[in-house]
């Protein structure tokens, strides 16, 4: 995907002026409420006309004030997943899903509906009224509806912010799986660092209607460690699951890990937040935590709020956080040996 | 013996015919005006709104007289229509126009409230899914405000059934031609010994209006269950 945006929109008391180019398939727009994220999204989707500038998506000019080009929303092929799903209440789930697909010429339909429905696991919901869906189901159907319209770019406007923590973790795997499976470029809009980390690779940081920064999501997550009490989300690829009764054993590279058994054992990606990891100078003899990993400190870095510690765990990388006092007391510095300890319940499945 | 004379039955038929025609003709125009007022940013909305609501606050007789000035033989629109041999005053067309104009604000007001109540993101979602504006209008906007359209239609139909002041000025009170139920009742009340006949038509009027409201409510319930 290639997206170039250089636009300006003035409102009374607020101005949104953005100029950026993106090439990554998984991009994000990160910023606090009122920073201009939704204004930007509306301009991209053709729901709001900029005062000046240009918007190009791949080889198509969506908007060019000087050339007098302003493609209407229905001609842009830019899909939107709204914060509150906005499924059409007078239609069934199936009619919602096929609304966009039925408006695309047959030769341009490049998504197999049956496959998508199965990936999103909404087969059993097709004939239901949308009023009878749960929050998570609504977002899955909204995502499916947008994808079936075969867009060149999908804008996700804080699609998880209306869901509670548990539900969020149930939806994220669907989102990740769908975008991995169908290779659709996306722009994920959120004020949640964790969501940004899990969903995107490159991110635009917005504030006061301006792009403050453009960086990799990894860099953003490290920089913002501790901001607002948020941690860094480590993403672990776990293999070779083994059922141990109430626990599951996985291999993280050569490192064995224990997880709480909440579902059928299956390899995949899992999340571990830096807040859930304790550092010990020596191996704790007796503890309820099931995971105790001897590590070597690769590096430490100071953020505005905490100290980030990058650990080498038998070739795997993991990031944890400590306060500056702990850094001195434990004498944590590059090369020193520590034990990272976390509970089996601290690891959550992503994909 | 039937308590209703053949003229009364004709007045009932004319009333229904006038109310139905006025409602059917006013509905698309009323929807368009409500759409303009609720969902667009056209200039002069306040003026348009004032003109639409004028018949609601003016005495119906005044509305009828203004229509007479406009559509009469010497009125500018009446003169123009006269060139095509189309006569409005003292015809059934006049009765339909009078009913349509007087009931119009009720229709527009109901539909406008319905349109304003639609979350705009449904419309935006439809457009980003590839629907053109008219496609969105028929598949999203109209279904989402169908209850308001029904409420406005019911109100307008009921109002048209009872329309008197503007009709008598514009269409006159000619039995079998322009005499609707209210006009027939008026004639009975000004005729010696016509009280019982007036009462019979009053009862018919009550039954018809009640039936319209019941049908409207039943349809509303059906729509709300969807």
PDB file of C-alpha atoms in Angstrom, chain A residues 286-292 341-344:
ATOM      1  CA  UNK A 286       9.282 -20.723  46.788  1.00  0.00           C
ATOM      2  CA  UNK A 287       6.716 -18.719  44.855  1.00  0.00           C
ATOM      3  CA  UNK A 288       3.241 -19.296  43.453  1.00  0.00           C
ATOM      4  CA  UNK A 289       4.285 -17.998  40.022  1.00  0.00           C
ATOM      5  CA  UNK A 290       4.766 -20.838  37.542  1.00  0.00           C
ATOM      6  CA  UNK A 291       7.254 -19.123  35.262  1.00  0.00           C
ATOM      7  CA  UNK A 292      10.761 -18.277  36.493  1.00  0.00           C
ATOM      8  CA  UNK A 341       9.038 -14.210  37.208  1.00  0.00           C
ATOM      9  CA  UNK A 342       5.416 -14.147  36.051  1.00  0.00           C
ATOM     10  CA  UNK A 343       2.210 -16.059  36.662  1.00  0.00           C
ATOM     11  CA  UNK A 344       0.777 -18.639  34.308  1.00  0.00           C
TER      12      UNK A 344
END
